[in-house]
């Protein structure tokens, strides 16, 4: 009996050791994990979550609809219909309004197992749309669905909910290969185009008196508007008033002599030669008086604007004495401008291939394109001067009213074409200590942070050499918000139903 007990204890001990050495099996997941799809049309992004479809079981859909546009805002006014089609039969469910902005809650209870198609029909006051999910499996029972369910894996993606994205300026694009241009980045200046700017000069010597608000920098003026008055005041020399009176007296005397000479030559009292000499003196006196008295009044000689535009510069002060020919002001139409880029001599061989350029001022993030401003290349230098090692490249453009002559600018000269380049807006880039990243949207609410290697940039777009693939969707607005959200680790409650 005692031997039998010892044998029994030994068997139990051996079984215990075997149990300790046996690896513990991971418990199987006994609940269905939701499916998630993200699809795009030209007008709409749909991100939908729902549990696998099972015959006789109601599956709830949390369908998030975003209107594709400048800021990817939620769809707030629409009728959404979801249809499940298997073979020639189907079922559907519709809602006329979202449960919360952008989120439409629908439900389906499949009647037939098999592989079918889910169709979402969207009707808004502005457009209609259709989004289709192919090869959707309807399982005959929950047990089969659990057996077919793939194991969940952690992919390290960053979660950023639709409710977060809808509250900020957010957008993404599908990256496509396209033709880009090699770029020469340099500095330059905005200059007035020839004929677009004129200097107003003094027509006589005297003291300058300003003509009201027209003599203020920035004032709009029309051709013929009075800008200044030149007066002799109490000056004893080069007095415009005295000069006008002298020219008028000389003219009146020459006119009287000429009238008398016409009578005398008719009576043969003076010779024709003497008469022509008197006539010449009269014409000279008339011309001199007409010139000096032009725009002259009792207050002095008026200096008028030669063209319509605005006062760019005032070059004198009121009460200052000026000699004839002294520059008084600069009038600019500000309609045509020159964009002059200063290019290093090392790029000389590439200058003939330049056809357009982007440029921006350091004070603004707006990037202008010469083609959009009806611009054309005017010239490029054939040599460098002794005063500057750079070669000028000059474009003439229309002024939209936002460009100021004299401004210093950053210039991106577009030269030879780069075919099949992956291009992103510069707004996509996140810089960290000299390294550039982008956020790639891998699902409706999941993102990956990718390091990218960059090529040429034209100020608006940049060539990506590595880090992303064609057709991946890259965040172009809202990248910093995703970065801040991932750093905080806090997610708002969204109440998605599965």
Short mmCIF file of C-alpha atoms in Angstrom, two decimals:
data_model
loop_
_atom_site.label_atom_id
_atom_site.label_comp_id
_atom_site.label_asym_id
_atom_site.label_seq_id
_atom_site.Cartn_x
_atom_site.Cartn_y
_atom_site.Cartn_z
CA UNK A 1 0.00 0.00 0.00
CA UNK A 2 2.80 2.34 0.91
CA UNK A 3 4.63 1.50 -2.35
CA UNK A 4 1.49 2.25 -4.32
CA UNK A 5 1.21 5.67 -2.61
CA UNK A 6 4.84 6.46 -3.42
CA UNK A 7 4.34 5.57 -7.07
CA UNK A 8 1.25 7.78 -7.18
CA UNK A 9 3.14 10.72 -5.66
CA UNK A 10 5.97 10.25 -8.15
CA UNK A 11 3.53 10.35 -11.08
CA UNK A 12 1.94 13.49 -9.76
CA UNK A 13 5.40 15.08 -9.38
CA UNK A 14 6.32 14.20 -12.98
CA UNK A 15 3.03 15.59 -14.27
CA UNK A 16 3.65 18.80 -12.31
CA UNK A 17 7.09 19.23 -13.88
CA UNK A 18 5.62 18.69 -17.33
CA UNK A 19 2.97 21.31 -16.61
CA UNK A 20 5.62 23.82 -15.53
CA UNK A 21 7.68 23.26 -18.67
CA UNK A 22 4.68 23.58 -20.98
CA UNK A 23 4.37 27.09 -22.46
CA UNK A 24 1.27 28.95 -21.46
CA UNK A 25 -0.98 29.45 -24.46
CA UNK A 26 -2.19 33.01 -25.12
CA UNK A 27 -5.92 33.31 -24.72
CA UNK A 28 -7.72 33.69 -27.97
CA UNK A 29 -9.66 36.87 -28.68
CA UNK A 30 -13.32 36.09 -28.13
CA UNK A 31 -14.72 39.37 -29.49
CA UNK A 32 -14.86 40.69 -33.03
CA UNK A 33 -12.49 43.54 -33.76
CA UNK A 34 -13.86 46.36 -35.92
CA UNK A 35 -12.96 46.77 -39.58
CA UNK A 36 -11.84 50.20 -40.83
CA UNK A 37 -11.78 51.60 -44.37
CA UNK A 38 -10.64 54.97 -45.70
CA UNK A 39 -11.61 55.88 -49.26
CA UNK A 40 -11.54 59.04 -51.37
CA UNK A 41 -13.44 60.55 -54.27
CA UNK A 42 -12.88 63.94 -55.86
CA UNK A 43 -15.27 65.51 -53.34
CA UNK A 44 -15.31 63.32 -50.25
CA UNK A 45 -13.16 61.36 -47.83
CA UNK A 46 -14.95 58.52 -46.02
CA UNK A 47 -13.51 56.83 -42.94
CA UNK A 48 -15.86 54.10 -41.69
CA UNK A 49 -15.60 51.61 -38.83
CA UNK A 50 -17.87 48.60 -38.29
CA UNK A 51 -17.68 45.07 -36.87
CA UNK A 52 -17.45 42.18 -39.35
CA UNK A 53 -20.82 41.40 -40.94
CA UNK A 54 -22.57 38.29 -39.56
CA UNK A 55 -25.89 36.85 -40.71
CA UNK A 56 -28.66 37.77 -38.29
CA UNK A 57 -26.48 40.18 -36.31
CA UNK A 58 -26.80 43.98 -36.49
CA UNK A 59 -23.57 45.77 -37.45
CA UNK A 60 -23.33 49.45 -36.57
CA UNK A 61 -21.42 51.81 -38.88
CA UNK A 62 -19.63 54.95 -37.66
CA UNK A 63 -19.12 56.67 -41.01
CA UNK A 64 -17.00 59.86 -40.95
CA UNK A 65 -17.38 62.09 -44.01
CA UNK A 66 -15.00 64.95 -44.78
CA UNK A 67 -15.56 67.48 -47.55
CA UNK A 68 -12.33 67.70 -49.53
CA UNK A 69 -11.38 71.31 -50.00
CA UNK A 70 -9.03 73.83 -48.56
CA UNK A 71 -9.43 72.76 -44.93
CA UNK A 72 -11.10 69.29 -44.97
CA UNK A 73 -14.17 70.20 -42.91
CA UNK A 74 -16.87 67.72 -41.72
CA UNK A 75 -19.96 67.03 -43.81
CA UNK A 76 -22.84 68.48 -41.81
CA UNK A 77 -25.87 68.44 -44.10
CA UNK A 78 -26.46 65.30 -46.16
CA UNK A 79 -28.47 62.13 -46.61
CA UNK A 80 -26.34 58.99 -46.41
CA UNK A 81 -27.53 55.58 -47.61
CA UNK A 82 -25.53 52.37 -47.09
CA UNK A 83 -26.39 49.32 -49.20
CA UNK A 84 -25.09 45.76 -48.92
CA UNK A 85 -25.34 43.88 -52.21
CA UNK A 86 -24.66 40.14 -52.48
CA UNK A 87 -25.39 38.70 -55.90
CA UNK A 88 -28.71 40.06 -57.10
CA UNK A 89 -30.16 40.88 -53.67
CA UNK A 90 -29.36 43.53 -51.10
CA UNK A 91 -30.39 45.49 -48.04
CA UNK A 92 -29.93 49.16 -47.17
CA UNK A 93 -30.24 51.74 -44.43
CA UNK A 94 -30.32 55.55 -44.61
CA UNK A 95 -30.01 58.57 -42.30
CA UNK A 96 -30.91 62.19 -43.09
CA UNK A 97 -28.52 63.91 -40.67
CA UNK A 98 -25.32 63.25 -38.75
CA UNK A 99 -25.35 62.30 -35.09
CA UNK A 100 -22.57 64.87 -34.67
CA UNK A 101 -20.85 67.01 -37.33
CA UNK A 102 -19.30 64.69 -39.91
CA UNK A 103 -20.32 61.38 -38.24
CA UNK A 104 -23.28 59.43 -39.66
CA UNK A 105 -24.42 56.34 -37.76
CA UNK A 106 -25.98 53.54 -39.80
CA UNK A 107 -26.77 49.84 -39.24
CA UNK A 108 -27.30 46.69 -41.32
CA UNK A 109 -28.49 43.18 -40.43
CA UNK A 110 -27.32 40.80 -43.20
CA UNK A 111 -29.65 38.00 -44.27
CA UNK A 112 -27.30 36.06 -46.54
CA UNK A 113 -23.70 34.89 -46.13
CA UNK A 114 -21.19 35.46 -48.91
CA UNK A 115 -18.93 38.11 -50.44
CA UNK A 116 -20.63 41.33 -51.42
CA UNK A 117 -20.25 45.07 -51.93
CA UNK A 118 -20.96 47.98 -49.61
CA UNK A 119 -22.15 51.15 -51.37
CA UNK A 120 -22.43 54.53 -49.63
CA UNK A 121 -24.58 57.07 -51.50
CA UNK A 122 -24.12 60.72 -50.49
CA UNK A 123 -26.66 63.41 -51.35
CA UNK A 124 -25.99 67.03 -50.37
CA UNK A 125 -27.38 70.34 -51.56
CA UNK A 126 -24.14 70.95 -53.49
CA UNK A 127 -23.26 67.54 -54.94
CA UNK A 128 -23.93 63.80 -54.97
CA UNK A 129 -21.30 61.13 -54.50
CA UNK A 130 -20.88 57.35 -54.34
CA UNK A 131 -18.24 55.38 -52.44
CA UNK A 132 -17.90 51.61 -52.87
CA UNK A 133 -16.14 48.97 -50.74
CA UNK A 134 -15.58 45.76 -52.70
CA UNK A 135 -15.18 42.16 -51.45
CA UNK A 136 -16.88 42.57 -48.10
CA UNK A 137 -17.39 39.17 -46.42
CA UNK A 138 -20.66 38.29 -44.63
CA UNK A 139 -20.04 35.37 -42.27
CA UNK A 140 -22.72 32.74 -41.54
CA UNK A 141 -22.13 32.98 -37.77
CA UNK A 142 -19.95 34.73 -35.20
CA UNK A 143 -17.83 31.63 -34.60
CA UNK A 144 -16.74 31.59 -38.25
CA UNK A 145 -16.05 35.32 -38.13
CA UNK A 146 -13.83 34.85 -35.07
CA UNK A 147 -11.91 32.01 -36.74
CA UNK A 148 -11.26 34.14 -39.84
CA UNK A 149 -10.32 37.21 -37.86
CA UNK A 150 -6.65 38.14 -38.31
CA UNK A 151 -4.48 38.66 -35.27
CA UNK A 152 -4.17 42.30 -34.25
CA UNK A 153 -0.70 43.81 -34.56
CA UNK A 154 0.81 47.02 -33.26
CA UNK A 155 2.21 49.10 -36.13
CA UNK A 156 3.31 52.15 -34.14
CA UNK A 157 1.02 54.55 -36.02
CA UNK A 158 0.06 57.87 -34.44
CA UNK A 159 -3.63 58.27 -33.66
CA UNK A 160 -5.22 61.63 -34.55
CA UNK A 161 -9.00 61.62 -34.54
CA UNK A 162 -11.31 63.17 -37.09
CA UNK A 163 -12.82 65.30 -34.35
CA UNK A 164 -9.35 66.80 -33.83
CA UNK A 165 -8.59 67.31 -37.51
CA UNK A 166 -11.94 69.00 -38.13
CA UNK A 167 -11.16 71.68 -35.55
CA UNK A 168 -7.95 72.90 -37.23
CA UNK A 169 -6.75 73.80 -40.70
CA UNK A 170 -6.10 70.34 -42.08
CA UNK A 171 -5.51 68.88 -45.53
CA UNK A 172 -3.70 66.04 -47.26
CA UNK A 173 -2.90 65.11 -50.84
CA UNK A 174 -2.08 61.96 -52.74
CA UNK A 175 1.52 62.25 -53.93
CA UNK A 176 1.88 61.97 -57.71
CA UNK A 177 4.86 61.94 -60.03
CA UNK A 178 5.03 65.01 -62.24
CA UNK A 179 7.45 67.20 -64.12
CA UNK A 180 9.32 69.63 -61.90
CA UNK A 181 12.10 72.12 -62.55
CA UNK A 182 15.62 72.34 -61.30
CA UNK A 183 15.86 75.53 -59.25
CA UNK A 184 18.50 78.18 -58.70
CA UNK A 185 17.81 79.90 -55.39
CA UNK A 186 19.19 83.40 -55.03
CA UNK A 187 18.34 86.93 -53.93
CA UNK A 188 17.16 89.92 -55.93
CA UNK A 189 15.22 93.15 -55.97
CA UNK A 190 11.97 94.58 -57.32
CA UNK A 191 12.54 97.58 -59.59
CA UNK A 192 10.26 99.88 -61.55
CA UNK A 193 9.94 99.03 -65.24
CA UNK A 194 11.09 101.60 -67.84
CA UNK A 195 8.29 104.07 -68.54
CA UNK A 196 6.50 103.14 -65.33
CA UNK A 197 8.27 105.81 -63.29
CA UNK A 198 9.10 109.48 -63.95
CA UNK A 199 11.01 112.16 -62.07
CA UNK A 200 9.38 115.59 -61.78
CA UNK A 201 11.92 118.41 -62.16
CA UNK A 202 11.86 122.16 -61.53
CA UNK A 203 11.18 124.15 -64.71
CA UNK A 204 12.72 127.32 -63.26
CA UNK A 205 14.80 128.46 -60.32
CA UNK A 206 13.08 129.57 -57.16
CA UNK A 207 11.63 128.55 -53.82
CA UNK A 208 9.53 125.36 -53.61
CA UNK A 209 6.00 125.55 -52.15
CA UNK A 210 4.09 122.26 -51.74
CA UNK A 211 0.63 122.00 -53.30
CA UNK A 212 -1.29 120.36 -50.43
CA UNK A 213 -1.86 116.61 -50.06
CA UNK A 214 -0.59 115.82 -53.58
CA UNK A 215 2.93 116.38 -52.29
CA UNK A 216 2.69 113.55 -49.72
CA UNK A 217 4.47 110.25 -50.33
CA UNK A 218 1.92 107.58 -51.28
CA UNK A 219 -0.72 110.02 -52.53
CA UNK A 220 -2.56 109.06 -55.72
CA UNK A 221 -2.30 111.70 -58.43
CA UNK A 222 -3.69 112.16 -61.92
CA UNK A 223 -1.88 113.59 -64.92
CA UNK A 224 -2.01 117.40 -64.66
CA UNK A 225 -2.47 117.59 -60.88
CA UNK A 226 -0.46 120.37 -59.23
CA UNK A 227 2.40 119.11 -57.06
CA UNK A 228 4.52 122.19 -56.31
CA UNK A 229 4.73 125.94 -56.97
CA UNK A 230 8.07 127.63 -57.74
CA UNK A 231 8.03 131.24 -56.59
CA UNK A 232 10.61 134.01 -56.65
CA UNK A 233 9.62 135.32 -53.22
CA UNK A 234 11.95 138.20 -52.32
CA UNK A 235 15.00 136.87 -54.11
CA UNK A 236 17.11 139.42 -55.97
CA UNK A 237 18.70 136.89 -58.36
CA UNK A 238 17.16 134.08 -60.45
CA UNK A 239 13.72 135.35 -59.50
CA UNK A 240 11.04 133.48 -61.49
CA UNK A 241 8.56 136.34 -61.10
CA UNK A 242 11.06 138.87 -62.43
CA UNK A 243 12.04 136.49 -65.24
CA UNK A 244 8.41 136.09 -66.34
CA UNK A 245 7.86 139.85 -66.31
CA UNK A 246 11.05 140.41 -68.30
CA UNK A 247 10.10 137.74 -70.86
CA UNK A 248 6.58 139.26 -71.18
CA UNK A 249 7.99 142.76 -71.74
CA UNK A 250 10.45 141.45 -74.33
CA UNK A 251 7.62 139.63 -76.07
CA UNK A 252 5.35 142.69 -76.15
CA UNK A 253 8.15 144.89 -77.51
CA UNK A 254 9.11 142.33 -80.16
CA UNK A 255 5.46 141.98 -81.14
CA UNK A 256 5.07 145.74 -81.52
CA UNK A 257 8.25 145.95 -83.61
CA UNK A 258 7.05 143.09 -85.79
CA UNK A 259 3.63 144.68 -86.40
CA UNK A 260 5.26 147.98 -87.39
CA UNK A 261 7.80 146.19 -89.61
CA UNK A 262 4.99 144.47 -91.53
CA UNK A 263 3.58 147.89 -92.50
CA UNK A 264 6.98 149.31 -93.44
CA UNK A 265 8.01 146.40 -95.61
CA UNK A 266 4.70 146.65 -97.44
CA UNK A 267 5.48 150.30 -98.31
CA UNK A 268 9.07 149.37 -99.27
CA UNK A 269 10.40 151.55 -96.46
CA UNK A 270 12.45 148.69 -94.92
CA UNK A 271 14.06 145.85 -96.76
CA UNK A 272 12.78 142.30 -96.70
CA UNK A 273 15.99 141.23 -94.99
CA UNK A 274 15.48 143.66 -92.10
CA UNK A 275 11.85 142.60 -91.80
CA UNK A 276 12.84 138.90 -91.50
CA UNK A 277 15.29 139.82 -88.76
CA UNK A 278 12.51 141.60 -86.81
CA UNK A 279 10.20 138.62 -87.37
CA UNK A 280 12.85 136.21 -86.01
CA UNK A 281 13.31 138.34 -82.88
CA UNK A 282 9.54 138.32 -82.34
CA UNK A 283 9.25 134.54 -82.69
CA UNK A 284 12.15 133.99 -80.27
CA UNK A 285 10.63 136.35 -77.71
CA UNK A 286 7.23 134.68 -78.11
CA UNK A 287 8.72 131.23 -77.61
CA UNK A 288 10.71 132.31 -74.55
CA UNK A 289 7.68 133.95 -72.95
CA UNK A 290 5.45 130.95 -73.72
CA UNK A 291 7.94 128.57 -72.17
CA UNK A 292 8.59 130.48 -68.97
CA UNK A 293 4.97 131.49 -68.44
CA UNK A 294 3.56 128.01 -68.99
CA UNK A 295 1.60 126.97 -65.87
CA UNK A 296 2.54 130.34 -64.30
CA UNK A 297 0.11 132.28 -62.11
CA UNK A 298 0.33 135.17 -59.70
CA UNK A 299 1.50 132.70 -57.03
CA UNK A 300 4.34 131.35 -59.14
CA UNK A 301 4.98 128.53 -61.61
CA UNK A 302 2.91 125.36 -61.06
CA UNK A 303 4.72 122.03 -61.36
CA UNK A 304 2.24 119.40 -62.58
CA UNK A 305 2.27 115.61 -62.46
CA UNK A 306 3.32 114.28 -65.89
CA UNK A 307 1.22 111.07 -65.51
CA UNK A 308 -1.29 109.29 -63.31
CA UNK A 309 0.06 107.14 -60.51
CA UNK A 310 1.21 107.75 -56.96
CA UNK A 311 3.92 109.85 -55.34
CA UNK A 312 6.78 107.48 -54.66
CA UNK A 313 9.36 109.96 -53.33
CA UNK A 314 9.57 113.65 -52.39
CA UNK A 315 13.13 114.81 -53.06
CA UNK A 316 12.98 118.37 -51.63
CA UNK A 317 11.65 120.14 -48.55
CA UNK A 318 9.16 123.00 -48.55
CA UNK A 319 10.85 126.41 -48.71
CA UNK A 320 14.00 125.00 -50.29
CA UNK A 321 15.63 126.95 -53.12
CA UNK A 322 16.10 124.88 -56.27
CA UNK A 323 17.73 125.57 -59.60
CA UNK A 324 16.03 124.76 -62.90
CA UNK A 325 16.30 121.03 -63.58
CA UNK A 326 16.46 119.98 -59.90
CA UNK A 327 14.55 116.69 -59.23
CA UNK A 328 11.52 117.40 -57.01
CA UNK A 329 9.59 114.11 -56.81
CA UNK A 330 9.19 110.65 -58.31
CA UNK A 331 5.81 109.57 -59.74
CA UNK A 332 5.20 105.85 -60.32
CA UNK A 333 2.37 104.03 -62.05
CA UNK A 334 3.34 100.87 -60.13
CA UNK A 335 1.76 98.72 -62.88
CA UNK A 336 4.79 97.06 -64.44
CA UNK A 337 7.79 95.98 -62.39
CA UNK A 338 11.15 94.38 -62.97
CA UNK A 339 12.22 91.31 -60.98
CA UNK A 340 16.01 91.32 -61.02
CA UNK A 341 17.77 88.24 -59.67
CA UNK A 342 21.49 88.20 -58.93
CA UNK A 343 22.96 84.87 -60.04
CA UNK A 344 26.36 83.44 -59.25
CA UNK A 345 28.74 83.07 -62.19
CA UNK A 346 28.85 79.30 -61.59
CA UNK A 347 25.30 79.07 -63.04
CA UNK A 348 26.12 80.99 -66.24
CA UNK A 349 25.67 77.94 -68.53
CA UNK A 350 22.17 77.33 -67.11
CA UNK A 351 20.86 80.87 -67.67
CA UNK A 352 19.53 80.28 -71.22
CA UNK A 353 17.23 77.51 -69.89
CA UNK A 354 15.49 79.82 -67.38
CA UNK A 355 11.93 80.69 -68.44
CA UNK A 356 10.14 81.66 -65.21
CA UNK A 357 10.69 82.24 -61.52
CA UNK A 358 9.00 82.26 -58.12
CA UNK A 359 9.78 84.98 -55.62
CA UNK A 360 8.73 86.25 -52.20
CA UNK A 361 9.61 89.04 -49.80
CA UNK A 362 11.11 88.21 -46.38
CA UNK A 363 8.14 89.98 -44.72
CA UNK A 364 5.51 87.69 -46.27
CA UNK A 365 4.93 83.98 -46.90
CA UNK A 366 3.13 84.71 -50.19
CA UNK A 367 5.04 83.21 -53.13
CA UNK A 368 4.51 84.90 -56.50
CA UNK A 369 5.08 83.32 -59.90
CA UNK A 370 6.20 85.42 -62.86
CA UNK A 371 3.94 83.47 -65.23
CA UNK A 372 0.88 84.20 -63.06
CA UNK A 373 1.80 87.91 -63.19
CA UNK A 374 1.87 87.89 -67.02
CA UNK A 375 5.63 88.06 -66.74
CA UNK A 376 8.34 87.46 -69.29
CA UNK A 377 12.09 87.23 -69.13
CA UNK A 378 13.59 90.47 -70.40
CA UNK A 379 17.30 89.66 -70.35
CA UNK A 380 20.10 87.91 -68.59
CA UNK A 381 23.60 89.28 -68.29
CA UNK A 382 26.36 88.01 -70.52
CA UNK A 383 29.14 89.05 -68.12
CA UNK A 384 29.82 90.21 -64.57
CA UNK A 385 30.86 93.76 -63.79
CA UNK A 386 33.81 94.94 -61.74
CA UNK A 387 31.42 96.18 -59.05
CA UNK A 388 29.52 92.89 -58.67
CA UNK A 389 30.47 89.23 -59.14
CA UNK A 390 26.84 88.33 -59.95
CA UNK A 391 25.04 88.10 -63.28
CA UNK A 392 21.61 89.80 -63.42
CA UNK A 393 18.55 87.92 -64.70
CA UNK A 394 15.58 90.23 -65.25
CA UNK A 395 11.82 89.57 -65.62
CA UNK A 396 9.08 92.12 -66.30
CA UNK A 397 5.76 91.46 -64.50
CA UNK A 398 2.41 93.07 -63.75
CA UNK A 399 1.96 94.47 -60.27
CA UNK A 400 -1.09 93.08 -58.47
CA UNK A 401 -0.97 95.99 -56.04
CA UNK A 402 0.91 94.07 -53.36
CA UNK A 403 4.44 94.52 -54.66
CA UNK A 404 6.58 97.55 -53.85
CA UNK A 405 9.43 98.77 -56.00
CA UNK A 406 12.72 98.64 -54.13
CA UNK A 407 11.86 95.53 -52.07
CA UNK A 408 14.53 92.88 -51.49
CA UNK A 409 13.27 89.41 -52.45
CA UNK A 410 14.14 85.71 -52.43
CA UNK A 411 14.10 84.34 -55.99
CA UNK A 412 13.69 80.75 -57.22
CA UNK A 413 14.74 80.59 -60.88
CA UNK A 414 13.25 77.62 -62.73
CA UNK A 415 15.61 75.99 -65.22
CA UNK A 416 15.82 72.50 -66.74
CA UNK A 417 12.90 70.05 -66.32
CA UNK A 418 13.00 67.10 -63.89
CA UNK A 419 10.63 64.35 -65.17
CA UNK A 420 8.69 61.97 -62.87
CA UNK A 421 9.54 63.82 -59.68
CA UNK A 422 7.63 63.32 -56.42
CA UNK A 423 6.48 66.79 -55.40
CA UNK A 424 5.06 68.09 -52.11
CA UNK A 425 3.93 71.56 -50.99
CA UNK A 426 6.52 73.12 -48.69
CA UNK A 427 3.75 73.42 -46.06
CA UNK A 428 4.00 69.62 -45.61
CA UNK A 429 7.47 69.79 -44.11
CA UNK A 430 8.23 69.61 -40.39
CA UNK A 431 11.83 70.55 -39.51
CA UNK A 432 13.59 69.21 -36.44
CA UNK A 433 17.23 70.19 -35.96
CA UNK A 434 17.91 70.36 -39.69
CA UNK A 435 16.11 67.11 -40.52
CA UNK A 436 12.81 67.21 -42.40
CA UNK A 437 9.77 65.04 -41.74
CA UNK A 438 6.26 64.62 -43.11
CA UNK A 439 3.15 62.91 -41.74
CA UNK A 440 1.70 60.20 -43.98
CA UNK A 441 -1.95 59.32 -43.45
CA UNK A 442 -2.14 55.52 -43.36
CA UNK A 443 -5.81 55.40 -42.35
CA UNK A 444 -8.68 57.67 -41.46
CA UNK A 445 -7.29 58.38 -37.99
CA UNK A 446 -3.76 56.93 -38.17
CA UNK A 447 -0.53 58.59 -39.29
CA UNK A 448 3.15 57.80 -39.65
CA UNK A 449 6.00 60.25 -39.16
CA UNK A 450 8.51 59.84 -42.01
CA UNK A 451 11.93 61.37 -42.52
CA UNK A 452 12.33 62.65 -46.09
CA UNK A 453 15.31 63.59 -48.21
CA UNK A 454 14.70 66.71 -50.28
CA UNK A 455 15.80 67.91 -53.69
CA UNK A 456 15.04 71.18 -55.46
CA UNK A 457 12.53 73.71 -54.06
CA UNK A 458 10.80 76.54 -55.89
CA UNK A 459 9.42 78.17 -52.74
CA UNK A 460 5.98 76.59 -53.19
CA UNK A 461 6.84 72.94 -53.77
CA UNK A 462 9.78 70.69 -53.03
CA UNK A 463 11.08 67.53 -54.67
CA UNK A 464 11.18 64.48 -52.36
CA UNK A 465 14.02 62.08 -53.13
CA UNK A 466 13.17 59.41 -50.53
CA UNK A 467 10.87 58.69 -47.61
CA UNK A 468 7.49 58.47 -49.36
CA UNK A 469 5.99 56.56 -52.27
CA UNK A 470 3.66 57.60 -55.07
CA UNK A 471 -0.07 57.65 -54.14
CA UNK A 472 0.61 57.86 -50.40
CA UNK A 473 -1.40 60.63 -48.78
CA UNK A 474 0.75 63.27 -47.08
CA UNK A 475 -0.54 65.90 -44.65
CA UNK A 476 -0.12 69.38 -46.15
CA UNK A 477 -1.87 71.31 -43.36
CA UNK A 478 -2.06 70.39 -39.69
CA UNK A 479 1.24 68.53 -39.36
CA UNK A 480 2.30 70.52 -36.29
CA UNK A 481 -1.04 69.78 -34.59
CA UNK A 482 -0.44 66.04 -35.11
CA UNK A 483 3.04 66.46 -33.67
CA UNK A 484 1.73 68.27 -30.58
CA UNK A 485 -1.05 65.71 -30.11
CA UNK A 486 1.34 62.76 -30.29
CA UNK A 487 3.68 64.47 -27.82
CA UNK A 488 0.91 65.03 -25.27
CA UNK A 489 -0.42 61.48 -25.61
CA UNK A 490 -3.97 62.64 -24.82
CA UNK A 491 -6.91 61.74 -27.04
CA UNK A 492 -10.41 63.20 -26.69
CA UNK A 493 -13.37 60.89 -26.23
CA UNK A 494 -15.06 60.41 -29.57
CA UNK A 495 -17.80 57.88 -28.82
CA UNK A 496 -17.35 55.74 -31.94
CA UNK A 497 -19.69 52.79 -32.00
CA UNK A 498 -18.59 49.48 -33.48
#
